[in-house]
């Protein structure tokens, strides 16, 4: 066989992009922001555990949650599988491809060798859609690649069975059932409520706006964890990369979320959400200021406490603004009267 | 508001421009010429809607040279330590691949305690070949590369920001091929003339 006809489009993020592309393939017209928003993808976490060499932060929900939360809220059913045996995983993938079923697989990004070597890092939570095979190569729709890519069999297997943190274990999924009628109004409301919960109410001091504040307080400690100046500069520069360049759509997913709120405003027939979408765009601009400050510190290699505190102050502003925003968003949803008119 | 500039300046000061007005991120502000890394960003379109646009990565377009400088510094420093016998080859390749002891333990299935031993020259010298093979597989190198330092001259013509001198007369490549024996590879050196 060769390629299954599949509409490849680039997306901001690999998981939301993969889910959206697969659903569109199955006849459901849905955008990446709607997948992200309905699944309450917007998030913040600041993490430093004893086994971690260096602190890290996340601006989106746990890998896998986008698919599972979206499914829970829309009634879409995904067939999911994990494997111990690479041979069995390969056989079942091939069988599905032979039946013209595009399949999303979880991989270590490092092995996606259609990207240049300098760009590839070990991250076990990259999602791509396999859309065909020919001899010893597979055709892949990767949200971060401009065209359909080709990958050799050995690299795909290595990527699917890389060990370590969040090991893929051959994980794959595809839509098994897409309901004829979906209550998008209800799904959007649950998505927004979930986002407010994530950002405001999870009772852990390193999650949501509390996590942003923890990041602000702790960034002055970063030099303590660095083995040398190059390493510290790289880690601080990664703040900018994680917020702007690494699959977020810019501004740490805030622009993507603004796009969702604009669509949500139409689905719920609620103009207030349109205004809040505009506000979220400005919040994204604020995150870009964090990116700028971090890039400057990294580039100029001035790791003095006042410089790091400047980044901390910008983060505290983000926390205050997002706390106010998500409280008002939550209230807006609580006051919203369902119309039931957006069952599609 | 803050937006990316569209030129390929290497100066981080030009990375963003503050306009300080009430605009939000516009599509035209995000156009970056970086064909080797494309990204999707969300921005305001002319009709006032927000949506995706495909553009070049500003970070890759402007900071790639810094990335290579840091990588080369690390590689040079690790090579010196390896030659001096103060680190083990497993440590060298772990660092080059951007992994740590925890991650290496998870990926090889070797206990973290043992991995930490193998990261030292003394621990490496006592390692079993079976363990060495596991490390080599995870670190994506032939076992033989644990025992040799291969110097290559990289062609960096594609890197717009690269400032270093390259002696192109020495440009060549090394090809390593698998054989039927999992511990043996064929290495071929090709010098461009």
Coordinates of C-alpha atoms in Angstrom, one line a residue:
Chain A
X1 CA 0.0 0.0 0.0
X2 CA 1.1 3.6 -0.1
X3 CA -0.6 6.7 1.4
X4 CA -4.1 7.0 2.7
X5 CA -5.6 10.3 1.4
X6 CA -5.3 12.6 4.4
X7 CA -5.5 16.4 4.7
X8 CA -2.1 17.3 6.2
X9 CA -2.0 20.7 8.0
X10 CA 0.5 22.2 10.3
X11 CA -0.7 23.0 13.8
X12 CA 0.5 24.9 16.8
X13 CA 0.7 21.8 19.0
X14 CA 1.3 18.1 18.2
X15 CA -1.5 16.6 20.3
X16 CA -4.3 19.1 19.6
X17 CA -3.2 19.2 16.0
X18 CA -3.2 15.4 15.7
X19 CA -6.6 15.0 17.3
X20 CA -8.1 17.8 15.2
X21 CA -6.7 16.3 11.9
X22 CA -7.9 12.8 12.7
X23 CA -11.4 14.0 13.6
X24 CA -11.6 16.1 10.4
X25 CA -10.5 13.0 8.5
X26 CA -13.5 11.2 10.1
X27 CA -15.9 13.9 8.9
X28 CA -16.1 16.1 11.9
X29 CA -15.3 19.8 11.1
X30 CA -13.4 21.1 14.1
X31 CA -10.5 23.5 14.6
X32 CA -7.3 23.0 16.7
X33 CA -8.4 25.7 19.2
X34 CA -11.8 24.0 19.7
X35 CA -10.0 20.7 20.5
X36 CA -7.6 22.5 22.9
X37 CA -10.4 24.6 24.6
X38 CA -13.0 21.9 25.0
X39 CA -10.3 19.7 26.5
X40 CA -9.2 22.5 29.0
X41 CA -5.7 22.5 27.6
X42 CA -4.6 25.8 29.1
X43 CA -2.6 25.2 32.2
X44 CA 0.4 26.1 34.3
X45 CA 2.7 24.0 36.4
X46 CA 6.1 24.7 37.9
X47 CA 7.9 21.5 38.9
X48 CA 11.1 20.7 40.8
X49 CA 11.3 17.3 42.4
X50 CA 14.4 15.8 44.0
X51 CA 15.1 13.6 41.0
X52 CA 15.0 16.5 38.6
X53 CA 18.4 18.1 37.7
X54 CA 16.7 21.4 36.9
X55 CA 13.2 22.9 37.5
X56 CA 10.8 22.9 34.6
X57 CA 7.4 24.4 33.8
X58 CA 4.5 23.5 31.7
X59 CA 1.9 25.7 30.0
X60 CA -0.5 23.0 29.0
X61 CA -2.3 20.1 30.6
X62 CA -0.8 16.6 30.9
X63 CA 0.0 14.8 27.6
X64 CA -3.0 12.6 26.7
X65 CA -5.5 14.8 28.6
X66 CA -6.4 16.7 25.4
X67 CA -7.6 13.6 23.7
X68 CA -9.3 12.0 26.8
X69 CA -11.0 15.2 28.0
X70 CA -12.2 16.0 24.5
X71 CA -13.6 12.5 24.1
X72 CA -15.3 12.7 27.6
X73 CA -17.0 16.0 26.7
X74 CA -18.1 15.3 23.1
X75 CA -18.9 11.6 23.1
X76 CA -16.2 10.9 20.5
X77 CA -14.7 7.5 21.2
X78 CA -11.0 6.8 20.5
X79 CA -9.6 3.4 20.2
X80 CA -6.4 3.4 22.2
X81 CA -3.7 0.7 22.6
X82 CA -0.4 0.3 24.4
X83 CA 2.0 -2.6 23.8
X84 CA 4.9 -4.5 25.4
X85 CA 5.9 -6.1 22.1
X86 CA 7.2 -3.8 19.3
X87 CA 6.5 -6.6 16.8
X88 CA 2.8 -6.7 17.8
X89 CA 2.6 -2.9 17.8
X90 CA 4.0 -2.8 14.3
X91 CA 1.8 -5.6 13.1
X92 CA -1.4 -3.9 14.4
X93 CA -0.4 -0.6 13.0
X94 CA 0.2 -2.1 9.6
X95 CA -3.1 -3.9 9.7
X96 CA -4.9 -0.6 10.4
X97 CA -3.0 1.2 7.7
X98 CA -4.0 -1.6 5.3
X99 CA -7.6 -1.0 6.2
X100 CA -7.1 2.7 5.3
X101 CA -7.2 3.8 8.9
X102 CA -4.8 6.7 9.8
X103 CA -3.4 6.1 13.2
X104 CA -1.9 8.5 15.7
X105 CA 1.2 7.3 17.6
X106 CA 3.1 8.6 20.6
X107 CA 6.9 8.8 20.0
X108 CA 10.2 10.2 21.2
X109 CA 10.6 13.3 19.1
X110 CA 14.3 12.6 18.8
X111 CA 13.7 9.8 16.3
X112 CA 11.6 11.9 13.9
X113 CA 14.6 12.1 11.6
X114 CA 12.8 14.1 8.9
X115 CA 13.7 17.1 11.1
X116 CA 17.3 18.3 11.2
X117 CA 19.5 16.8 13.9
X118 CA 20.0 20.0 15.8
X119 CA 16.2 20.4 16.3
X120 CA 15.5 17.0 17.7
X121 CA 15.6 16.4 21.5
X122 CA 14.4 13.5 23.6
X123 CA 10.8 14.2 24.5
X124 CA 8.6 11.1 24.8
X125 CA 5.3 12.8 24.3
X126 CA 5.3 13.7 20.6
X127 CA 2.2 12.7 18.6
X128 CA 2.2 12.1 14.9
X129 CA -0.4 10.5 12.5
X130 CA 0.9 7.5 10.4
X131 CA -1.0 7.6 7.1
X132 CA 0.7 4.9 5.1
X133 CA 3.7 2.7 4.4
X134 CA 5.7 1.5 1.5
X135 CA 8.5 -1.1 1.9
X136 CA 10.6 -0.1 4.9
X137 CA 9.3 3.4 5.2
X138 CA 6.2 5.0 6.7
X139 CA 4.4 8.2 5.7
X140 CA 3.7 10.5 8.6
X141 CA 1.6 13.6 9.1
X142 CA 3.4 15.6 11.8
X143 CA 1.9 18.9 12.9
X144 CA 5.3 20.5 13.1
X145 CA 6.4 19.6 9.6
X146 CA 5.2 21.5 6.5
X147 CA 4.7 18.4 4.4
X148 CA 3.9 14.7 4.7
X149 CA 7.1 13.2 6.0
X150 CA 8.8 9.9 5.5
X151 CA 10.4 7.9 8.3
X152 CA 12.2 4.6 8.2
X153 CA 10.7 1.6 10.0
X154 CA 13.6 1.3 12.5
X155 CA 13.4 5.0 13.6
X156 CA 9.6 4.8 14.0
X157 CA 9.9 1.6 16.2
X158 CA 12.7 3.2 18.3
X159 CA 10.6 6.3 18.8
X160 CA 7.5 4.4 19.8
X161 CA 9.5 2.2 22.2
X162 CA 11.9 4.7 23.7
X163 CA 12.1 4.1 27.5
X164 CA 12.4 6.6 30.3
X165 CA 10.1 9.3 31.6
X166 CA 6.6 9.0 30.0
X167 CA 7.7 6.2 27.8
X168 CA 5.3 5.8 24.8
X169 CA 5.1 2.0 25.1
X170 CA 3.8 1.9 21.5
X171 CA 0.8 4.0 22.4
X172 CA -1.5 4.6 19.5
X173 CA -5.1 5.9 19.0
X174 CA -7.7 6.7 16.3
X175 CA -11.3 7.7 16.4
X176 CA -13.6 4.7 16.6
X177 CA -16.9 6.5 16.9
X178 CA -17.9 10.1 16.1
X179 CA -21.4 10.9 17.2
X180 CA -23.8 12.2 14.6
X181 CA -25.0 14.9 17.1
X182 CA -22.7 16.6 19.6
X183 CA -23.8 19.2 22.1
X184 CA -21.0 21.7 21.5
X185 CA -22.6 24.2 23.9
X186 CA -22.2 21.8 26.8
X187 CA -18.8 20.7 25.7
X188 CA -17.5 24.3 25.5
X189 CA -19.0 25.2 28.8
X190 CA -17.3 22.2 30.5
X191 CA -14.0 23.0 28.7
X192 CA -14.1 26.6 30.1
X193 CA -15.1 25.5 33.6
X194 CA -12.3 22.9 33.5
X195 CA -9.8 25.6 32.5
X196 CA -10.8 27.8 35.4
X197 CA -10.5 24.9 37.7
X198 CA -7.0 24.1 36.4
X199 CA -5.8 27.7 36.8
X200 CA -7.5 28.6 40.1
X201 CA -8.7 25.7 42.1
X202 CA -6.4 22.7 42.0
X203 CA -5.2 22.6 45.6
X204 CA -1.5 22.3 44.9
X205 CA 0.9 25.2 45.3
X206 CA 2.7 24.6 42.0
X207 CA -0.3 24.4 39.7
X208 CA -2.3 27.2 38.0
X209 CA -1.8 30.8 39.0
X210 CA -0.2 29.6 42.2
X211 CA 2.4 27.8 40.0
X212 CA 3.1 31.0 38.1
X213 CA 3.8 32.7 41.4
X214 CA 6.0 29.9 42.6
X215 CA 7.9 30.2 39.3
X216 CA 8.3 33.9 40.0
X217 CA 9.6 33.3 43.5
X218 CA 12.0 30.5 42.5
X219 CA 13.6 31.8 39.3
X220 CA 16.3 33.6 41.4
X221 CA 17.4 30.1 42.6
X222 CA 18.1 28.8 39.1
X223 CA 21.8 29.6 39.1
X224 CA 22.2 27.2 42.0
X225 CA 21.1 24.2 39.8
X226 CA 23.3 25.1 36.8
X227 CA 26.6 23.4 36.2
X228 CA 28.1 26.3 34.2
X229 CA 27.2 29.6 32.5
X230 CA 26.4 28.0 29.2
X231 CA 23.9 25.6 30.8
X232 CA 22.2 28.3 32.7
X233 CA 21.9 30.5 29.6
X234 CA 20.4 27.6 27.7
X235 CA 17.9 26.9 30.4
X236 CA 16.8 30.5 30.6
X237 CA 16.6 30.7 26.9
X238 CA 14.4 27.7 27.0
X239 CA 11.7 29.8 28.8
X240 CA 11.4 31.8 25.6
X241 CA 11.5 28.6 23.4
X242 CA 8.9 26.9 25.6
X243 CA 6.6 29.9 25.5
X244 CA 7.0 30.9 21.9
X245 CA 8.5 28.3 19.7
X246 CA 7.8 24.8 20.9
X247 CA 4.3 24.1 19.8
X248 CA 2.3 26.7 21.7
X249 CA 1.1 28.9 18.9
X250 CA 3.0 31.8 20.8
X251 CA 2.6 33.4 24.2
X252 CA 2.4 30.0 26.0
X253 CA -0.8 28.8 24.3
X254 CA -2.6 32.1 25.3
X255 CA -3.1 33.2 21.6
X256 CA -4.5 29.7 20.8
X257 CA -6.8 29.9 23.8
X258 CA -8.0 33.4 22.6
X259 CA -8.9 31.8 19.3
X260 CA -10.9 29.2 21.2
X261 CA -12.7 31.8 23.2
X262 CA -13.7 33.7 20.0
X263 CA -15.2 30.5 18.6
X264 CA -16.8 29.7 22.0
X265 CA -18.4 33.1 21.9
X266 CA -20.3 32.1 18.7
X267 CA -21.1 28.6 19.9
X268 CA -22.6 30.0 23.2
X269 CA -24.0 33.1 21.5
X270 CA -22.3 35.1 24.2
X271 CA -20.6 38.3 23.1
X272 CA -18.9 38.7 26.5
X273 CA -16.6 35.8 25.6
X274 CA -15.6 37.6 22.4
X275 CA -14.4 40.5 24.6
X276 CA -12.6 38.1 26.8
X277 CA -10.9 36.5 23.8
X278 CA -9.5 40.0 23.0
X279 CA -8.3 40.2 26.6
X280 CA -6.6 36.8 26.3
X281 CA -4.7 38.0 23.3
X282 CA -3.3 40.8 25.4
X283 CA -2.5 38.3 28.1
X284 CA -0.5 36.5 25.5
X285 CA 1.3 39.7 24.7
X286 CA 2.2 39.9 28.4
X287 CA 3.7 36.4 28.2
X288 CA 5.8 37.6 25.2
X289 CA 7.3 40.2 27.6
X290 CA 8.4 37.3 29.8
X291 CA 9.9 35.7 26.7
X292 CA 11.7 38.9 25.8
X293 CA 13.1 39.4 29.3
X294 CA 14.3 35.8 29.4
X295 CA 15.9 36.0 26.0
X296 CA 17.7 39.1 27.0
X297 CA 19.1 37.6 30.2
X298 CA 20.2 34.5 28.4
X299 CA 21.8 36.5 25.5
X300 CA 23.5 39.0 27.7
X301 CA 24.5 36.4 30.3
X302 CA 23.7 38.7 33.2
X303 CA 22.4 36.2 35.8
X304 CA 22.4 38.7 38.6
X305 CA 19.6 38.5 41.1
X306 CA 18.0 41.9 40.0
X307 CA 17.8 40.6 36.4
X308 CA 16.2 37.4 37.4
X309 CA 13.9 39.3 39.7
X310 CA 12.8 41.3 36.7
X311 CA 11.6 38.1 35.1
X312 CA 10.0 37.1 38.4
X313 CA 8.1 40.4 38.6
X314 CA 6.7 39.9 35.0
X315 CA 5.6 36.4 36.0
X316 CA 3.8 37.8 39.1
X317 CA 2.0 40.3 36.9
X318 CA 0.9 37.3 34.7
X319 CA -0.4 35.5 37.7
X320 CA -2.4 38.5 39.0
X321 CA -3.9 39.1 35.6
X322 CA -4.7 35.5 34.9
X323 CA -6.2 35.1 38.4
X324 CA -8.6 37.9 37.7
X325 CA -9.3 36.7 34.1
X326 CA -10.2 33.2 35.0
X327 CA -12.4 34.3 37.9
X328 CA -14.4 36.5 35.6
X329 CA -14.4 33.8 32.9
X330 CA -15.8 31.3 35.5
X331 CA -18.4 33.8 36.6
X332 CA -19.4 34.5 33.1
X333 CA -20.0 30.8 32.4
X334 CA -21.9 30.4 35.7
X335 CA -24.3 33.2 34.6
X336 CA -24.6 31.8 31.1
X337 CA -28.1 30.4 30.3
X338 CA -27.8 27.4 27.9
X339 CA -29.8 27.8 24.7
X340 CA -29.4 24.2 23.5
X341 CA -29.2 25.6 19.9
X342 CA -25.7 24.3 19.2
X343 CA -26.3 20.6 19.1
X344 CA -24.6 19.7 15.7
Chain B
X1 CA 2.0 45.1 22.7
X2 CA 5.0 43.2 21.6
X3 CA 5.7 41.6 18.3
X4 CA 8.4 39.9 16.3
X5 CA 10.3 41.8 13.6
X6 CA 10.5 40.4 10.2
X7 CA 14.2 40.8 9.5
X8 CA 16.8 38.2 10.3
X9 CA 18.8 40.3 12.8
X10 CA 21.1 38.5 15.1
X11 CA 20.6 41.2 17.8
X12 CA 18.2 40.0 20.5
X13 CA 17.3 43.7 21.1
X14 CA 15.6 43.6 17.7
X15 CA 13.8 40.4 18.6
X16 CA 10.8 42.3 19.8
X17 CA 9.5 45.8 19.3
X18 CA 7.3 47.5 21.9
X19 CA 4.6 49.5 20.3
X20 CA 2.8 50.2 23.5
X21 CA -0.6 50.6 21.9
X22 CA -3.9 48.7 22.0
X23 CA -3.3 46.4 19.0
X24 CA -3.2 42.7 19.5
X25 CA -0.9 40.2 17.7
X26 CA -1.4 40.7 13.9
X27 CA -0.6 38.1 11.3
X28 CA 1.7 40.5 9.3
X29 CA 3.8 41.1 12.4
X30 CA 4.7 37.4 12.6
X31 CA 6.2 36.9 9.1
X32 CA 9.7 35.4 9.6
X33 CA 11.9 34.1 6.8
X34 CA 13.2 30.9 8.3
X35 CA 12.5 28.1 5.7
X36 CA 14.3 25.4 7.7
X37 CA 12.0 25.6 10.7
X38 CA 8.4 26.4 10.2
X39 CA 5.9 26.9 13.1
X40 CA 2.2 27.8 13.5
X41 CA 1.4 30.8 15.5
X42 CA -2.0 32.3 16.3
X43 CA -2.7 35.9 15.5
X44 CA -5.4 38.4 14.6
X45 CA -6.3 38.4 11.0
X46 CA -7.4 41.4 8.9
X47 CA -11.1 40.6 9.5
X48 CA -10.6 40.6 13.2
X49 CA -10.8 36.9 13.7
X50 CA -8.0 35.0 15.5
X51 CA -6.5 32.0 13.8
X52 CA -3.4 30.1 12.7
X53 CA -0.6 31.2 10.4
X54 CA 2.4 29.3 9.2
X55 CA 5.7 31.2 9.4
X56 CA 9.4 30.8 10.1
X57 CA 10.7 30.3 13.6
X58 CA 12.3 33.4 14.8
X59 CA 14.2 31.6 17.5
X60 CA 15.7 29.1 15.0
X61 CA 16.3 31.9 12.5
X62 CA 18.2 34.1 14.9
X63 CA 19.6 31.9 17.7
X64 CA 20.9 28.9 15.9
X65 CA 24.5 30.1 16.0
X66 CA 24.3 30.5 19.8
X67 CA 22.8 27.0 20.1
X68 CA 25.8 25.6 18.1
X69 CA 28.3 27.6 20.0
X70 CA 27.0 26.1 23.3
X71 CA 26.8 22.6 21.9
X72 CA 30.4 22.9 20.5
X73 CA 31.7 24.2 23.9
X74 CA 30.1 21.3 25.7
X75 CA 31.4 18.7 23.2
X76 CA 34.9 20.2 23.3
X77 CA 35.0 20.2 27.1
X78 CA 33.6 16.7 27.3
X79 CA 36.2 15.4 24.8
X80 CA 39.0 16.9 26.9
X81 CA 37.6 15.2 30.0
X82 CA 37.3 12.0 28.1
X83 CA 40.9 12.1 26.9
X84 CA 42.1 12.9 30.4
X85 CA 40.2 9.9 31.7
X86 CA 38.0 11.9 34.2
X87 CA 34.7 10.9 32.7
X88 CA 33.5 7.7 31.1
X89 CA 32.3 7.4 27.4
X90 CA 28.8 6.7 28.7
X91 CA 28.8 10.0 30.5
X92 CA 30.1 11.7 27.3
X93 CA 27.3 10.4 25.1
X94 CA 24.7 10.9 27.8
X95 CA 25.5 14.6 27.9
X96 CA 25.7 14.9 24.1
X97 CA 22.2 13.4 23.8
X98 CA 20.8 15.7 26.5
X99 CA 19.9 12.9 28.9
X100 CA 20.6 12.5 32.6
X101 CA 21.2 9.4 34.8
X102 CA 17.6 9.0 35.7
X103 CA 16.5 9.0 32.1
X104 CA 19.3 6.8 31.0
X105 CA 18.4 4.3 33.7
X106 CA 14.7 4.3 32.5
X107 CA 15.7 3.9 28.9
X108 CA 18.3 1.1 29.3
X109 CA 16.5 -0.8 32.1
X110 CA 19.8 -0.6 34.1
X111 CA 19.3 0.5 37.7
X112 CA 20.1 4.1 38.5
X113 CA 22.7 3.0 41.0
X114 CA 24.6 1.0 38.3
X115 CA 24.2 3.8 35.8
X116 CA 25.9 6.2 38.2
X117 CA 28.8 3.8 38.5
X118 CA 29.1 3.4 34.8
X119 CA 29.3 7.2 34.4
X120 CA 32.7 7.0 36.1
X121 CA 35.9 5.8 34.3
X122 CA 36.4 3.1 37.0
X123 CA 32.8 1.8 36.7
X124 CA 33.0 1.9 32.9
X125 CA 36.1 -0.3 32.9
X126 CA 34.3 -3.0 34.8
X127 CA 31.1 -3.0 32.8
X128 CA 29.7 -6.1 31.0
X129 CA 29.5 -6.0 27.2
X130 CA 25.7 -6.7 27.5
X131 CA 25.3 -3.4 29.5
X132 CA 27.5 -1.6 27.0
X133 CA 25.3 -2.7 24.2
X134 CA 22.2 -1.4 26.0
X135 CA 23.8 2.0 26.4
X136 CA 24.9 2.1 22.8
X137 CA 21.4 1.3 21.6
X138 CA 19.8 4.0 23.7
X139 CA 22.5 6.5 22.9
X140 CA 22.2 5.7 19.2
X141 CA 25.8 4.9 18.5
X142 CA 27.7 1.7 17.6
X143 CA 29.4 0.0 20.6
X144 CA 32.7 0.7 18.9
X145 CA 32.2 4.4 19.2
X146 CA 32.5 4.1 23.0
X147 CA 36.2 3.4 22.5
X148 CA 37.2 6.1 19.9
X149 CA 36.9 9.8 19.3
X150 CA 36.0 10.6 15.7
X151 CA 36.8 14.1 14.5
X152 CA 34.7 15.4 11.6
X153 CA 34.6 18.7 9.7
X154 CA 31.0 19.9 9.5
X155 CA 29.7 21.7 6.5
X156 CA 28.0 24.8 7.9
X157 CA 27.1 26.6 4.7
X158 CA 23.4 26.5 5.6
X159 CA 23.9 28.3 8.9
X160 CA 23.4 32.0 8.2
X161 CA 24.8 33.1 11.5
X162 CA 27.9 30.8 11.6
X163 CA 31.1 32.9 12.1
X164 CA 33.7 30.1 12.3
X165 CA 36.3 29.3 9.7
X166 CA 35.8 26.0 7.9
X167 CA 38.6 24.4 5.9
X168 CA 36.6 23.1 3.1
X169 CA 39.5 21.2 1.6
X170 CA 39.1 18.8 4.5
X171 CA 35.4 18.4 4.3
X172 CA 34.4 14.8 4.3
X173 CA 32.0 12.3 5.8
X174 CA 32.1 9.2 7.9
X175 CA 29.6 6.4 7.2
X176 CA 29.0 3.7 9.7
X177 CA 27.0 0.6 8.6
X178 CA 25.6 -2.2 10.7
X179 CA 26.8 -5.8 10.1
X180 CA 25.3 -9.1 11.1
X181 CA 27.2 -8.9 14.3
X182 CA 25.6 -6.5 16.7
X183 CA 28.9 -5.6 18.3
X184 CA 30.7 -4.9 15.0
X185 CA 30.2 -2.0 12.5
X186 CA 31.9 -1.0 9.3
X187 CA 33.3 2.5 9.3
X188 CA 34.1 4.2 6.0
X189 CA 35.8 7.6 5.7
X190 CA 35.0 9.6 2.5
X191 CA 37.1 12.7 1.8
X192 CA 35.6 15.1 -0.7
X193 CA 38.1 16.1 -3.4

